[in-house]
Short mmCIF file of C-alpha atoms and ligand atoms in Angstrom, two decimals:
data_model
loop_
_atom_site.label_atom_id
_atom_site.label_comp_id
_atom_site.label_asym_id
_atom_site.label_seq_id
_atom_site.Cartn_x
_atom_site.Cartn_y
_atom_site.Cartn_z
CA MET A 1315 -49.82 44.17 -41.41
CA ALA A 1316 -48.01 44.66 -44.75
CA GLU A 1317 -48.32 41.97 -47.46
CA ALA A 1318 -45.62 39.27 -47.04
CA SER A 1319 -42.64 39.90 -49.30
CA LYS A 1320 -41.28 36.34 -49.12
CA THR A 1321 -42.44 32.84 -48.22
CA ALA A 1322 -41.20 29.69 -46.47
CA SER A 1323 -41.72 26.29 -48.13
CA LEU A 1324 -42.83 23.36 -46.01
CA THR A 1325 -43.00 19.90 -47.58
CA ILE A 1326 -45.05 17.17 -45.88
CA ASP A 1327 -45.60 13.77 -47.51
CA GLY A 1328 -44.41 15.13 -50.82
CA GLN A 1329 -46.79 18.11 -50.73
CA THR A 1330 -45.18 21.56 -50.52
CA TYR A 1331 -46.91 24.44 -48.78
CA GLU A 1332 -45.87 28.10 -49.17
CA LEU A 1333 -46.11 30.00 -45.86
CA PRO A 1334 -45.96 33.84 -45.93
CA ILE A 1335 -43.06 35.44 -44.01
CA HIS A 1336 -43.76 38.79 -42.33
CA THR A 1337 -40.89 41.19 -41.61
CA PRO A 1338 -41.08 43.31 -38.41
CA THR A 1339 -39.71 46.84 -38.02
CA VAL A 1340 -36.97 45.18 -35.94
CA GLY A 1341 -36.35 41.60 -34.79
CA PRO A 1342 -36.77 38.16 -36.34
CA ASP A 1343 -39.04 37.50 -39.32
CA VAL A 1344 -42.18 35.49 -38.53
CA VAL A 1345 -43.56 32.58 -40.54
CA ASP A 1346 -47.35 32.92 -40.85
CA ILE A 1347 -48.90 29.50 -40.14
CA ARG A 1348 -52.50 30.67 -39.74
CA LYS A 1349 -53.66 28.68 -42.79
CA LEU A 1350 -51.40 25.64 -42.21
CA TYR A 1351 -53.98 23.44 -40.43
CA GLY A 1352 -56.60 24.17 -43.09
CA GLN A 1353 -54.16 23.42 -45.92
CA ALA A 1354 -52.04 20.56 -44.50
CA ASN A 1355 -54.15 19.20 -41.64
CA VAL A 1356 -51.19 19.53 -39.26
CA PHE A 1357 -50.62 21.58 -36.07
CA THR A 1358 -47.32 23.18 -35.06
CA TYR A 1359 -45.94 22.22 -31.64
CA ASP A 1360 -44.41 24.78 -29.23
CA PRO A 1361 -45.60 24.21 -25.58
CA GLY A 1362 -43.51 27.01 -23.99
CA PHE A 1363 -44.06 29.34 -26.97
CA THR A 1364 -40.27 29.68 -27.26
CA SER A 1365 -40.55 30.08 -31.06
CA THR A 1366 -44.07 31.45 -31.35
CA ALA A 1367 -45.29 35.01 -31.94
CA ALA A 1368 -48.84 35.08 -30.53
CA CYS A 1369 -49.68 38.58 -31.74
CA ASP A 1370 -48.27 41.65 -33.43
CA SER A 1371 -47.58 44.66 -31.21
CA GLU A 1372 -46.09 48.16 -31.30
CA ILE A 1373 -45.51 48.58 -27.57
CA THR A 1374 -42.29 46.89 -26.38
CA TYR A 1375 -39.32 45.34 -28.17
CA ILE A 1376 -36.76 43.06 -26.52
CA ASP A 1377 -33.51 41.79 -28.04
CA GLY A 1378 -32.46 39.10 -25.56
CA ASP A 1379 -29.04 38.52 -27.11
CA ALA A 1380 -28.11 42.21 -27.17
CA GLY A 1381 -29.81 43.00 -23.84
CA ILE A 1382 -32.06 45.65 -25.42
CA LEU A 1383 -35.48 46.76 -24.09
CA LEU A 1384 -37.41 49.50 -25.91
CA HIS A 1385 -40.78 50.99 -24.93
CA ARG A 1386 -42.35 52.55 -28.05
CA GLY A 1387 -38.75 52.79 -29.33
CA TYR A 1388 -37.22 54.48 -26.27
CA PRO A 1389 -34.42 52.50 -24.47
CA ILE A 1390 -35.29 51.51 -20.90
CA ASP A 1391 -32.08 52.98 -19.46
CA GLN A 1392 -32.91 56.43 -20.90
CA LEU A 1393 -36.49 56.23 -19.57
CA ALA A 1394 -35.26 55.12 -16.12
CA GLU A 1395 -32.75 57.99 -16.06
CA LYS A 1396 -34.73 60.84 -17.63
CA SER A 1397 -38.44 60.03 -17.32
CA HIS A 1398 -40.76 59.01 -14.50
CA PHE A 1399 -43.39 56.29 -14.10
CA LEU A 1400 -46.56 58.22 -15.01
CA GLU A 1401 -44.87 59.66 -18.10
CA VAL A 1402 -43.86 56.09 -19.07
CA CYS A 1403 -47.50 55.05 -18.46
CA TYR A 1404 -48.63 57.73 -20.94
CA LEU A 1405 -46.00 56.54 -23.46
CA LEU A 1406 -47.08 52.90 -23.17
CA LEU A 1407 -50.80 53.72 -23.35
CA TYR A 1408 -50.80 56.30 -26.15
CA GLY A 1409 -47.58 55.58 -28.07
CA GLU A 1410 -45.78 58.95 -27.78
CA LEU A 1411 -44.10 60.98 -25.02
CA PRO A 1412 -46.63 63.58 -23.78
CA THR A 1413 -46.33 67.34 -24.12
CA ALA A 1414 -46.22 69.21 -20.81
CA ASP A 1415 -49.98 69.89 -21.04
CA GLN A 1416 -50.80 66.29 -21.95
CA LEU A 1417 -48.70 65.03 -19.04
CA GLU A 1418 -50.34 67.44 -16.59
CA ASP A 1419 -53.81 66.37 -17.73
CA PHE A 1420 -52.91 62.67 -17.53
CA GLU A 1421 -51.41 62.96 -14.05
CA HIS A 1422 -54.49 64.93 -12.92
CA ARG A 1423 -56.82 62.21 -14.27
CA VAL A 1424 -54.86 59.48 -12.49
CA THR A 1425 -54.75 61.48 -9.25
CA GLN A 1426 -58.55 61.92 -9.33
CA HIS A 1427 -59.06 58.12 -9.36
CA THR A 1428 -56.72 56.95 -6.55
CA MET A 1429 -59.45 56.38 -3.94
CA LEU A 1430 -61.37 53.08 -3.73
CA HIS A 1431 -65.17 52.74 -3.40
CA GLU A 1432 -65.61 52.83 0.40
CA GLN A 1433 -67.60 49.58 0.29
CA MET A 1434 -64.38 47.81 -0.89
CA ALA A 1435 -62.90 48.28 2.58
CA PHE A 1436 -65.39 45.65 3.76
CA PHE A 1437 -64.21 43.35 0.96
CA PHE A 1438 -60.65 43.52 2.33
CA ARG A 1439 -61.97 42.62 5.77
CA GLY A 1440 -63.33 39.32 4.45
CA PHE A 1441 -59.78 37.96 4.20
CA ARG A 1442 -57.84 36.39 7.06
CA ARG A 1443 -55.18 38.74 8.40
CA ASP A 1444 -52.46 36.26 7.35
CA ALA A 1445 -53.63 36.15 3.73
CA HIS A 1446 -50.82 36.66 1.21
CA PRO A 1447 -51.18 40.18 -0.24
CA MET A 1448 -51.20 38.66 -3.75
CA ALA A 1449 -54.30 36.64 -2.83
CA VAL A 1450 -55.93 39.88 -1.68
CA MET A 1451 -54.94 41.69 -4.88
CA VAL A 1452 -56.28 38.96 -7.15
CA GLY A 1453 -59.57 39.06 -5.23
CA VAL A 1454 -59.94 42.82 -4.93
CA VAL A 1455 -58.97 43.61 -8.54
CA GLY A 1456 -61.37 40.94 -9.82
CA ALA A 1457 -64.06 42.42 -7.53
CA MET A 1458 -63.59 45.84 -9.17
CA SER A 1459 -65.89 44.54 -11.93
CA ALA A 1460 -68.56 44.37 -9.20
CA PHE A 1461 -67.96 47.98 -8.13
CA TYR A 1462 -67.21 49.88 -11.36
CA HIS A 1463 -69.96 48.71 -13.73
CA ASP A 1464 -69.71 51.96 -15.75
CA SER A 1465 -66.28 50.92 -17.11
CA THR A 1466 -66.73 47.27 -18.00
CA ASP A 1467 -68.15 47.55 -21.53
CA ILE A 1468 -65.06 46.94 -23.69
CA THR A 1469 -66.88 48.01 -26.87
CA ASP A 1470 -67.11 51.59 -25.53
CA PRO A 1471 -63.81 53.50 -26.05
CA TRP A 1472 -64.70 55.90 -23.22
CA GLN A 1473 -65.27 53.02 -20.79
CA ARG A 1474 -62.00 51.42 -21.91
CA GLU A 1475 -60.21 54.68 -21.13
CA VAL A 1476 -61.85 55.08 -17.72
CA ALA A 1477 -61.08 51.46 -16.77
CA SER A 1478 -57.43 51.99 -17.79
CA ILE A 1479 -57.07 55.13 -15.66
CA ARG A 1480 -58.92 53.53 -12.73
CA LEU A 1481 -56.63 50.49 -12.70
CA ILE A 1482 -53.40 52.51 -12.92
CA ALA A 1483 -54.65 54.94 -10.26
CA LYS A 1484 -56.06 52.41 -7.80
CA MET A 1485 -53.40 49.70 -7.81
CA PRO A 1486 -51.12 51.55 -5.33
CA THR A 1487 -54.08 51.98 -2.96
CA ILE A 1488 -55.08 48.32 -3.32
CA ALA A 1489 -51.50 47.09 -2.78
CA ALA A 1490 -50.95 49.41 0.19
CA TRP A 1491 -54.29 48.41 1.79
CA ALA A 1492 -53.45 44.72 1.24
CA TYR A 1493 -50.22 45.34 3.17
CA LYS A 1494 -51.83 47.39 5.94
CA TYR A 1495 -54.56 44.78 6.37
CA THR A 1496 -52.06 41.94 6.87
CA ILE A 1497 -50.12 43.88 9.53
CA GLY A 1498 -53.24 45.00 11.37
CA GLN A 1499 -52.76 48.72 10.77
CA PRO A 1500 -55.50 51.10 9.59
CA PHE A 1501 -55.89 51.85 5.90
CA VAL A 1502 -54.21 55.12 4.84
CA TYR A 1503 -56.03 57.14 2.19
CA PRO A 1504 -54.17 58.53 -0.84
CA ARG A 1505 -53.21 62.20 -0.90
CA ASN A 1506 -53.65 64.28 -4.06
CA ASP A 1507 -50.71 66.54 -3.25
CA LEU A 1508 -48.21 63.67 -3.48
CA ASP A 1509 -46.66 62.13 -6.60
CA TYR A 1510 -47.49 58.54 -7.49
CA ALA A 1511 -44.53 56.81 -5.80
CA SER A 1512 -44.57 59.07 -2.70
CA ASN A 1513 -48.31 58.42 -2.31
CA PHE A 1514 -47.68 54.67 -2.35
CA LEU A 1515 -44.86 54.84 0.20
CA ARG A 1516 -46.98 57.01 2.49
CA MET A 1517 -50.01 54.69 2.22
CA CYS A 1518 -47.73 51.78 3.16
CA PHE A 1519 -45.58 53.25 5.91
CA SER A 1520 -47.44 56.14 7.57
CA VAL A 1521 -49.61 55.64 10.67
CA PRO A 1522 -52.28 58.01 12.04
CA ALA A 1523 -50.30 58.43 15.25
CA GLU A 1524 -47.53 60.50 13.73
CA ASP A 1525 -46.47 62.59 10.73
CA TYR A 1526 -44.70 60.84 7.87
CA GLN A 1527 -42.30 62.55 5.47
CA VAL A 1528 -41.44 60.68 2.26
CA ASN A 1529 -37.69 60.55 1.62
CA PRO A 1530 -37.20 61.88 -1.93
CA ILE A 1531 -34.40 59.42 -2.65
CA LEU A 1532 -36.63 56.49 -1.66
CA SER A 1533 -39.59 57.78 -3.69
CA ARG A 1534 -37.27 58.24 -6.69
CA ALA A 1535 -36.02 54.66 -6.25
CA MET A 1536 -39.64 53.44 -5.90
CA ASP A 1537 -40.66 55.33 -9.05
CA ARG A 1538 -37.71 53.80 -10.91
CA ILE A 1539 -38.72 50.30 -9.79
CA PHE A 1540 -42.21 50.98 -11.18
CA THR A 1541 -40.70 52.17 -14.50
CA LEU A 1542 -38.40 49.13 -14.79
CA HIS A 1543 -41.32 46.73 -14.28
CA ALA A 1544 -43.90 48.56 -16.44
CA ASP A 1545 -44.02 46.28 -19.47
CA HIS A 1546 -42.05 43.43 -20.98
CA GLU A 1547 -43.48 42.24 -24.32
CA GLN A 1548 -45.44 38.97 -24.27
CA ASN A 1549 -44.31 37.53 -20.90
CA ALA A 1550 -46.44 34.91 -19.17
CA SER A 1551 -48.75 37.30 -17.28
CA THR A 1552 -49.22 39.62 -20.27
CA SER A 1553 -50.03 36.62 -22.46
CA THR A 1554 -52.56 35.60 -19.79
CA VAL A 1555 -54.19 39.04 -19.95
CA ARG A 1556 -54.31 38.88 -23.76
CA LEU A 1557 -55.84 35.40 -23.75
CA ALA A 1558 -58.46 36.43 -21.16
CA SER A 1559 -59.31 39.60 -23.09
CA SER A 1560 -59.70 37.62 -26.34
CA SER A 1561 -62.92 36.16 -24.91
CA GLY A 1562 -64.30 39.67 -24.31
CA ALA A 1563 -63.87 39.50 -20.52
CA ASN A 1564 -64.00 42.88 -18.75
CA PRO A 1565 -60.69 44.68 -18.01
CA PHE A 1566 -60.78 44.07 -14.25
CA ALA A 1567 -61.21 40.30 -14.76
CA CYS A 1568 -58.36 40.28 -17.30
CA ILE A 1569 -55.95 42.14 -14.99
CA ALA A 1570 -56.89 39.85 -12.08
CA ALA A 1571 -55.91 36.91 -14.33
CA GLY A 1572 -52.57 38.62 -15.03
CA ILE A 1573 -51.94 39.12 -11.30
CA ALA A 1574 -52.65 35.44 -10.66
CA CYS A 1575 -50.12 34.38 -13.30
CA LEU A 1576 -47.46 36.86 -12.14
CA TRP A 1577 -47.59 35.31 -8.64
CA GLY A 1578 -45.66 32.21 -9.74
CA PRO A 1579 -42.01 31.96 -8.52
CA ALA A 1580 -40.77 31.40 -12.07
CA HIS A 1581 -42.21 34.82 -13.00
CA GLY A 1582 -43.06 37.78 -10.79
CA GLY A 1583 -42.81 35.73 -7.60
CA ALA A 1584 -39.05 35.41 -8.21
CA ASN A 1585 -38.19 38.59 -6.28
CA GLN A 1586 -39.77 37.15 -3.13
CA ALA A 1587 -38.21 33.74 -3.83
CA CYS A 1588 -34.84 35.43 -4.41
CA LEU A 1589 -34.81 37.15 -0.98
CA GLU A 1590 -35.94 33.91 0.67
CA MET A 1591 -33.07 32.15 -1.11
CA LEU A 1592 -30.55 34.76 0.08
CA GLU A 1593 -31.93 34.28 3.59
CA GLU A 1594 -31.53 30.49 3.28
CA ILE A 1595 -27.93 30.88 2.03
CA GLY A 1596 -27.34 33.11 5.05
CA THR A 1597 -23.61 33.68 4.72
CA VAL A 1598 -21.08 34.24 1.95
CA GLU A 1599 -19.34 31.01 3.02
CA ARG A 1600 -22.39 28.90 2.03
CA ILE A 1601 -22.65 30.31 -1.53
CA PRO A 1602 -20.55 27.52 -3.20
CA GLU A 1603 -22.91 24.90 -1.70
CA PHE A 1604 -25.95 26.56 -3.33
CA ILE A 1605 -24.21 27.18 -6.66
CA ALA A 1606 -23.36 23.46 -6.73
CA ARG A 1607 -27.04 22.64 -6.06
CA ALA A 1608 -28.16 24.99 -8.90
CA LYS A 1609 -25.81 23.14 -11.28
CA ASP A 1610 -26.90 19.67 -10.09
CA LYS A 1611 -29.29 18.16 -12.64
CA ASN A 1612 -30.80 15.96 -9.91
CA ASP A 1613 -31.53 18.93 -7.66
CA PRO A 1614 -34.61 21.01 -8.58
CA PHE A 1615 -33.05 24.05 -6.84
CA ARG A 1616 -32.53 27.06 -9.09
CA LEU A 1617 -30.87 30.38 -8.32
CA MET A 1618 -33.87 32.68 -7.98
CA GLY A 1619 -33.27 36.00 -9.73
CA PHE A 1620 -31.04 34.41 -12.34
CA GLY A 1621 -31.85 33.48 -15.91
CA HIS A 1622 -34.52 34.61 -18.29
CA ARG A 1623 -36.54 33.11 -21.11
CA VAL A 1624 -35.56 35.92 -23.48
CA TYR A 1625 -32.45 37.67 -22.15
CA LYS A 1626 -29.36 35.61 -22.93
CA ASN A 1627 -27.33 38.68 -22.05
CA PHE A 1628 -27.56 41.01 -19.04
CA ASP A 1629 -31.16 42.14 -18.37
CA PRO A 1630 -30.88 45.91 -19.08
CA ARG A 1631 -33.28 46.53 -16.20
CA ALA A 1632 -30.98 44.70 -13.78
CA LYS A 1633 -28.14 47.11 -14.63
CA VAL A 1634 -30.25 50.13 -13.63
CA MET A 1635 -31.73 48.28 -10.65
CA LYS A 1636 -28.25 47.41 -9.36
CA GLN A 1637 -27.27 51.11 -9.39
CA SER A 1638 -30.48 51.93 -7.49
CA ALA A 1639 -29.77 49.21 -4.94
CA ASP A 1640 -26.37 50.73 -4.19
CA GLU A 1641 -27.88 54.25 -3.85
CA VAL A 1642 -30.68 53.13 -1.51
CA LEU A 1643 -28.39 51.06 0.68
CA GLU A 1644 -25.87 53.90 0.77
CA LEU A 1645 -28.64 56.24 1.97
CA LEU A 1646 -30.08 53.83 4.53
CA GLY A 1647 -26.62 53.13 5.92
CA ILE A 1648 -27.12 49.39 5.76
CA GLY A 1649 -24.33 48.66 3.28
CA ASP A 1650 -23.41 45.71 5.53
CA ASN A 1651 -26.88 44.18 5.00
CA PRO A 1652 -26.10 40.43 5.10
CA LYS A 1653 -28.54 39.68 2.26
CA LEU A 1654 -26.92 42.29 0.02
CA GLN A 1655 -23.45 40.99 0.86
CA VAL A 1656 -24.58 37.48 -0.09
CA ALA A 1657 -26.29 38.92 -3.22
CA LYS A 1658 -23.15 40.77 -4.39
CA GLU A 1659 -20.86 37.77 -3.74
CA LEU A 1660 -23.37 35.36 -5.32
CA GLU A 1661 -23.55 37.56 -8.44
CA LYS A 1662 -19.74 37.64 -8.66
CA GLN A 1663 -19.32 33.87 -8.21
CA ALA A 1664 -22.19 32.93 -10.52
CA LEU A 1665 -20.98 35.23 -13.30
CA ASN A 1666 -17.51 33.71 -13.08
CA ASP A 1667 -18.82 30.15 -13.12
CA PRO A 1668 -18.66 28.41 -16.54
CA TYR A 1669 -22.09 26.79 -15.98
CA PHE A 1670 -23.89 30.13 -15.73
CA ALA A 1671 -21.75 31.71 -18.42
CA GLU A 1672 -22.42 28.99 -21.00
CA LYS A 1673 -26.13 28.84 -20.13
CA LYS A 1674 -26.21 32.64 -20.22
CA LEU A 1675 -27.82 32.86 -16.80
CA PHE A 1676 -27.43 36.49 -15.71
CA PRO A 1677 -29.05 38.31 -12.78
CA ASN A 1678 -32.51 39.47 -13.87
CA VAL A 1679 -34.71 42.36 -12.76
CA ASP A 1680 -35.95 40.41 -9.74
CA PHE A 1681 -32.45 39.89 -8.34
CA TYR A 1682 -31.90 43.53 -7.33
CA SER A 1683 -35.49 44.73 -6.92
CA GLY A 1684 -35.89 42.39 -3.94
CA ILE A 1685 -32.82 43.89 -2.29
CA ILE A 1686 -34.11 47.46 -2.69
CA LEU A 1687 -37.61 46.63 -1.46
CA GLU A 1688 -36.22 44.83 1.57
CA ALA A 1689 -34.00 47.80 2.37
CA MET A 1690 -37.06 50.07 2.16
CA GLY A 1691 -38.76 47.99 4.84
CA PHE A 1692 -41.20 45.96 2.74
CA PRO A 1693 -41.78 42.33 3.79
CA THR A 1694 -40.95 39.80 1.04
CA SER A 1695 -44.70 39.11 0.68
CA MET A 1696 -45.08 42.63 -0.75
CA PHE A 1697 -42.47 42.25 -3.49
CA THR A 1698 -44.74 40.63 -6.07
CA PRO A 1699 -47.71 42.95 -5.31
CA ILE A 1700 -45.36 45.85 -6.12
CA PHE A 1701 -44.38 44.12 -9.36
CA ALA A 1702 -48.11 43.71 -10.16
CA LEU A 1703 -48.75 47.39 -9.34
CA ALA A 1704 -46.08 48.46 -11.84
CA ARG A 1705 -46.97 45.92 -14.54
CA THR A 1706 -50.64 46.96 -14.57
CA VAL A 1707 -49.91 49.69 -17.13
CA GLY A 1708 -48.19 47.13 -19.38
CA TRP A 1709 -51.08 44.71 -19.09
CA ILE A 1710 -53.58 47.50 -19.77
CA SER A 1711 -51.62 48.82 -22.77
CA GLN A 1712 -51.39 45.35 -24.31
CA TRP A 1713 -55.09 44.73 -23.50
CA LYS A 1714 -56.12 48.01 -25.21
CA GLU A 1715 -53.96 47.21 -28.25
CA GLN A 1716 -55.52 43.77 -28.57
CA ILE A 1717 -59.20 44.66 -28.13
CA SER A 1718 -58.97 47.54 -30.57
CA ASP A 1719 -57.67 45.12 -33.25
CA PRO A 1720 -60.53 44.48 -35.72
CA GLN A 1721 -58.89 41.11 -36.55
CA LEU A 1722 -59.26 39.99 -32.89
CA LYS A 1723 -60.14 36.29 -32.56
CA ILE A 1724 -60.58 34.28 -29.37
CA GLY A 1725 -57.30 32.57 -28.41
CA ARG A 1726 -57.76 28.81 -28.72
CA PRO A 1727 -54.54 26.73 -29.00
CA ARG A 1728 -54.74 23.06 -30.11
CA GLN A 1729 -52.71 20.10 -28.77
CA LEU A 1730 -50.63 17.03 -29.53
CA TYR A 1731 -53.07 14.41 -28.20
CA GLN A 1732 -51.31 11.46 -26.55
CA GLY A 1733 -54.33 9.95 -24.81
CA MET A 1734 -56.39 6.79 -25.45
CA THR A 1735 -58.24 6.34 -28.73
CA GLU A 1736 -62.00 5.74 -28.60
CA ARG A 1737 -63.15 2.80 -26.43
CA ASP A 1738 -66.52 1.60 -25.03
CA TYR A 1739 -67.78 2.19 -21.48
CA ILE A 1740 -67.29 -0.75 -19.08
CA ASP A 1741 -69.91 -1.36 -16.38
CA VAL A 1742 -68.49 -1.28 -12.90
CA GLU A 1743 -69.20 -4.98 -12.27
CA ASN A 1744 -66.96 -5.84 -15.26
CA ARG A 1745 -63.92 -3.70 -14.30
C1 LIG B 1858 -39.47 37.44 -14.84
O1 LIG B 1858 -40.77 36.72 -19.53
C2 LIG B 1858 -40.50 37.84 -18.94
O2 LIG B 1858 -40.30 38.85 -19.54
C3 LIG B 1858 -40.51 37.76 -17.42
C4 LIG B 1858 -40.06 39.02 -16.68
C5 LIG B 1858 -41.00 40.17 -16.93
O3 LIG B 1858 -40.57 41.31 -16.80
O4 LIG B 1858 -42.21 39.91 -17.17
O5 LIG B 1858 -38.75 39.38 -17.12
C6 LIG B 1858 -40.01 38.78 -15.17
O6 LIG B 1858 -40.23 36.52 -14.73
C7 LIG B 1858 -37.97 37.28 -14.73
C8 LIG B 1858 -37.57 35.80 -14.42
C9 LIG B 1858 -37.71 35.57 -12.91
N1 LIG B 1858 -37.56 34.11 -12.60
C10 LIG B 1858 -36.53 33.68 -11.86
O7 LIG B 1858 -35.57 34.38 -11.52
C11 LIG B 1858 -36.64 32.21 -11.47
C12 LIG B 1858 -35.29 31.53 -11.75
N2 LIG B 1858 -35.13 31.47 -13.23
C13 LIG B 1858 -35.50 30.24 -13.89
O8 LIG B 1858 -36.61 29.59 -13.34
C14 LIG B 1858 -35.48 30.37 -15.42
O9 LIG B 1858 -34.31 31.00 -15.75
C15 LIG B 1858 -36.63 31.06 -16.13
C16 LIG B 1858 -37.94 30.45 -15.80
C17 LIG B 1858 -36.65 32.50 -15.82
C18 LIG B 1858 -36.37 30.91 -17.64
O10 LIG B 1858 -36.43 29.57 -17.91
P1 LIG B 1858 -36.25 29.06 -19.44
O11 LIG B 1858 -35.87 30.11 -20.38
O12 LIG B 1858 -37.46 28.26 -19.76
O13 LIG B 1858 -34.95 28.24 -19.34
P2 LIG B 1858 -34.91 26.74 -18.94
O14 LIG B 1858 -35.80 26.55 -17.73
O15 LIG B 1858 -35.18 25.93 -20.15
O16 LIG B 1858 -33.41 26.61 -18.47
C19 LIG B 1858 -32.38 26.51 -19.46
C20 LIG B 1858 -31.25 25.82 -18.73
C21 LIG B 1858 -31.72 24.58 -17.98
O17 LIG B 1858 -30.61 23.68 -17.92
P3 LIG B 1858 -30.60 22.47 -19.02
O18 LIG B 1858 -31.90 21.71 -18.84
O19 LIG B 1858 -30.51 23.16 -20.37
O20 LIG B 1858 -29.38 21.68 -18.64
O21 LIG B 1858 -30.71 26.70 -17.72
C22 LIG B 1858 -30.94 26.13 -16.43
C23 LIG B 1858 -31.99 25.05 -16.57
O22 LIG B 1858 -31.77 24.04 -15.60
N3 LIG B 1858 -31.41 27.23 -15.60
C24 LIG B 1858 -31.00 27.48 -14.36
C25 LIG B 1858 -31.68 28.64 -13.96
N4 LIG B 1858 -32.48 29.05 -14.95
C26 LIG B 1858 -32.33 28.16 -15.97
N5 LIG B 1858 -30.12 26.83 -13.56
C27 LIG B 1858 -29.93 27.37 -12.32
N6 LIG B 1858 -30.53 28.50 -11.86
C28 LIG B 1858 -31.42 29.15 -12.66
N7 LIG B 1858 -32.02 30.26 -12.23
#
């Protein structure tokens, strides 16, 4: 990090402290408070980290007001249009778009790692059949540290590389097997002659009893969904992975922690919650009733798939996702899908409602991804596992960036203590 060119002055009880200000390549300046506690014996207070930069990074940049998302400087709409998921994985991991040879080698390496250790099939069978696929994914990915000991030493660059490739390569197989297990169908093994998205669709939807041909429009839409979910700066699950990796935990444990965090309905679980909400609304006529509930301060109901911590403009991913939703539904001939009709009318009414306009609550990536996945035949319980599958490369890229930082320190926030001051123990007979 370059030397600070300017400083911020903070005066507390008549004492003034000079805090360095660092200037990014793009985005807001940051005030460096690392020495503040040692100098002024005060903490800063920011529970939701709304004003806190927890790290420096070169991977993804978001401008929430302008609705901009860049991966290593490339706009997400250009990547969604012109690239494909494994090329975006290479870009996120290594920082530059690959040459044709580099891309071929990378795709070959990923393809060679798509199978799971056969013993893991027994691990799946330890779950109840009605287990949520996210519970299975958290368990199986965490268990990878019990199966792939030769890629758990984070101090070895080769092992870091192998763990990265293994996770990207095996997540589609794990997600597909989690799905197959919950519907009582046999596991389908990956095929090396299929591209990444087609392989995933085939592992989810083919059965041994008949041939299965992947529809190229659906695999393109699936690949685009992966690309649009690949990384997103320091969101809750990525911050979870970074915090876990700061203790030196192995990559599989860190990614399992990220999956657990993503599961929440305020985060990656929103796509499932969004479809369940559209189902609950049921008809276009009931939309005003739910919009009124979302605006009611006394009602905890929120419009799932709307709003974002960072985007106070349209989520650039939602724009591309909306176009994909129309294409997929056009192809599948279910343009009269009741949930999509409710989704389109809900979007129109919400965007014309002053409440959502002034609070800048726009449809986010989860709003349309749920529609596409439902149209493809996935149950809502598979929406967040697919998000986790795609976000693995983002988690891994951020994890690699952090553990290769020589300045790495264990993450250990402090607190504003509001509890009791010291007091003596009282024997039970005196309470
Ligand atoms: C993802 O961080 C990332 O990058 C995440 C993600 C990624 O790629 O990793 O983009 C993926 O998680 C997208 C978000 C998916 N979540 C949802 O769709 C769930 C519904 N959205 C909300 O829960 C909410 O918008 C959040 C959690 C996404 C953002 O919450 P914030 O920024 O903390 O905003 P807030 O909760 O402080 O709300 C601000 C105001 C509040 O009203 P006031 O108290 O100011 O009067 O807006 C209201 C909220 O009540 N509000 C909503 C709303 N979201 C916020 N009101 C109705 N419906 C909503 N969806």
